[in-house]
Coordinates of C-alpha atoms in Angstrom, one line a residue:
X22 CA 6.6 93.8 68.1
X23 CA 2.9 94.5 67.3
X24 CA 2.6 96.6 63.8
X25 CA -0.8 97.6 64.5
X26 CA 0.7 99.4 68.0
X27 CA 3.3 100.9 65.7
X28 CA 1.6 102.1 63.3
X29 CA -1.1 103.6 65.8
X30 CA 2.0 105.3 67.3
X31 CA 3.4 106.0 64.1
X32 CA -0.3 108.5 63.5
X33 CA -0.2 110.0 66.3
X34 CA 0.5 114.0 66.4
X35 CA 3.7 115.1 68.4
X36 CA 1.6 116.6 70.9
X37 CA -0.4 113.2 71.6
X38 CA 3.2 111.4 71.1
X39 CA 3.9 113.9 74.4
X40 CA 1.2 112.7 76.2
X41 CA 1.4 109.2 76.2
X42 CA 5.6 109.3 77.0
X43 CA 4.5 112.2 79.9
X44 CA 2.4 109.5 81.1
X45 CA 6.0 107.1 81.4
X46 CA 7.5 109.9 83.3
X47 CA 4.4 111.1 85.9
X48 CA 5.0 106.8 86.7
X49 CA 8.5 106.9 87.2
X50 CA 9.0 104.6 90.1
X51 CA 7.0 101.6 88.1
X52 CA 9.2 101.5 85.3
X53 CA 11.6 98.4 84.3
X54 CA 14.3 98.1 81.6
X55 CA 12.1 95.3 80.1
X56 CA 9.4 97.4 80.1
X57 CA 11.0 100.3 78.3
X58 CA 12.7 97.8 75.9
X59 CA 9.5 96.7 74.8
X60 CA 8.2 99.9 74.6
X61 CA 11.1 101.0 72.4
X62 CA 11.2 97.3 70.4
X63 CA 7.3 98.1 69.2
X64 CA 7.7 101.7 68.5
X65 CA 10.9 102.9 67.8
X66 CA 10.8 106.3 69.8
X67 CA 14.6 106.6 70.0
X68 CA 14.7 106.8 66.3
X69 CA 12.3 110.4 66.8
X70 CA 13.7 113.6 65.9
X71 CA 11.2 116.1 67.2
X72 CA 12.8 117.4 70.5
X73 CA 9.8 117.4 72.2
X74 CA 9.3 113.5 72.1
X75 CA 13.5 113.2 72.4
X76 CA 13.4 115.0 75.5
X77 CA 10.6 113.2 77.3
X78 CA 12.0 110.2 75.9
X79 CA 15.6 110.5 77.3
X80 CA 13.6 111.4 80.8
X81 CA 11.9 107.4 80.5
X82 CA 14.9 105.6 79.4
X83 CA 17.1 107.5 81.7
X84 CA 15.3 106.6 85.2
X85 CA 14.4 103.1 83.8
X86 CA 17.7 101.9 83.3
X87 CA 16.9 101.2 79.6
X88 CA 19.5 103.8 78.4
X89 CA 23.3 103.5 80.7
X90 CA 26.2 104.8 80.7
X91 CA 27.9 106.9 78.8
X92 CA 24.3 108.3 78.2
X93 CA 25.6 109.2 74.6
X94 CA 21.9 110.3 73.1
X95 CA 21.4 112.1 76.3
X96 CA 24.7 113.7 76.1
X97 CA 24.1 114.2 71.8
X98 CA 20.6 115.9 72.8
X99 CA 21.9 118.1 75.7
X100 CA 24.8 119.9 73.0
X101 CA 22.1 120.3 70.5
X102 CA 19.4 121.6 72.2
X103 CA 19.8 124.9 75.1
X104 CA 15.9 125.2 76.1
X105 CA 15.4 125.0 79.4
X106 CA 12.1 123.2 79.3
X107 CA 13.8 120.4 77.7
X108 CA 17.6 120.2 79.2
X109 CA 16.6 120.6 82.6
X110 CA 13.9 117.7 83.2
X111 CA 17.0 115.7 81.0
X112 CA 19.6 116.6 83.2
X113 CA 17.1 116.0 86.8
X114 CA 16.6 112.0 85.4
X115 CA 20.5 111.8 84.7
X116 CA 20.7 113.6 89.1
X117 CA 18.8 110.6 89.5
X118 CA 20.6 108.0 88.3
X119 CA 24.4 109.2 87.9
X120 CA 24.7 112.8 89.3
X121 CA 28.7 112.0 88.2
X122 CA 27.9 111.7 84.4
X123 CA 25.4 114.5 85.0
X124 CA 28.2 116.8 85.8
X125 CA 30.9 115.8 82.9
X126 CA 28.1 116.4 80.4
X127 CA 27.0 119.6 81.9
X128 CA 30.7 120.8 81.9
X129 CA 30.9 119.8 78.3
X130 CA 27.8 122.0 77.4
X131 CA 28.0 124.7 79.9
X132 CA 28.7 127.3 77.3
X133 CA 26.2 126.7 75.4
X134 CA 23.5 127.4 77.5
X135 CA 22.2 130.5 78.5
X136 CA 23.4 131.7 81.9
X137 CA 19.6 131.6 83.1
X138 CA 19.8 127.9 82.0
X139 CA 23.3 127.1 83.7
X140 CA 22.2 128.7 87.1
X141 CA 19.0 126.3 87.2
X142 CA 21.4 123.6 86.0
X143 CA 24.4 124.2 88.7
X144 CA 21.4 124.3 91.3
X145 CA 20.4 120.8 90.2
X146 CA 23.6 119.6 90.2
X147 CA 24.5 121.2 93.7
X148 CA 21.4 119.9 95.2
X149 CA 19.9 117.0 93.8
X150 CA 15.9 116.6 93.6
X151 CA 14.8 113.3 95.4
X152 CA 12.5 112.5 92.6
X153 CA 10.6 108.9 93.2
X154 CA 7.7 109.5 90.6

């Protein structure tokens, strides 16, 4: 791993931290594992705690294959955190890849989300987006 690339990442502001992972999720499709491992290898963004870089993060390493099955952070972050902005987009890359695993964790968390939140959830879940980017 480069330590000038992590410590570049490692300055950034959240908000720029958003940005660059958003630009990982608007290029879905060209991800790879190996990509993504390297990615994580050089910067460490699993290890983040501000939900607004877990969420986008969880989105990357969910369609890449770099996170699998059970999806335990995934399934950690979605009975932490009930804001729509951030569960859905979580639980539309886990459609994606394992609409099975999708629907045990959402059962798990059901109640804690609000009811606006399960209806756009259950409507995921019903009908699966066809996302290729």
């Amino acid at each position: 791993p480069d330590p000038a690339a992590k410590d570049l990442y490692s300055k950034m502001t959240v908000n720029l931290k958003g940005l660059f992972i958003s630009h990982f999720i608007k290029h879905a499709a060209d991800l790879t594992k190996d990509l993504i491992a390297v990615v994580e290898s050089t910067l460490s963004v699993s290890s983040e705690i501000n939900p607004e870089i877990i969420y986008r993060w969880l989105q990357v390493a969910i369609r890449s294959g770099f996170m699998e099955a059970p999806y335990t952070a995934a399934d950690d972050f979605l009975g932490r955190f009930g804001r729509m902005k951030m569960i859905v987009p979580v639980y539309q890359a886990l459609t994606v890849v394992n609409i099975d695993v999708a629907r045990q964790i959402y059962a798990k968390h059901k109640d804690f989300y609000h009811p606006i939140a399960q209806s756009a959830i259950e409507s995921l879940l019903r009908s699966p987006m066809i996302v290729t980017a």
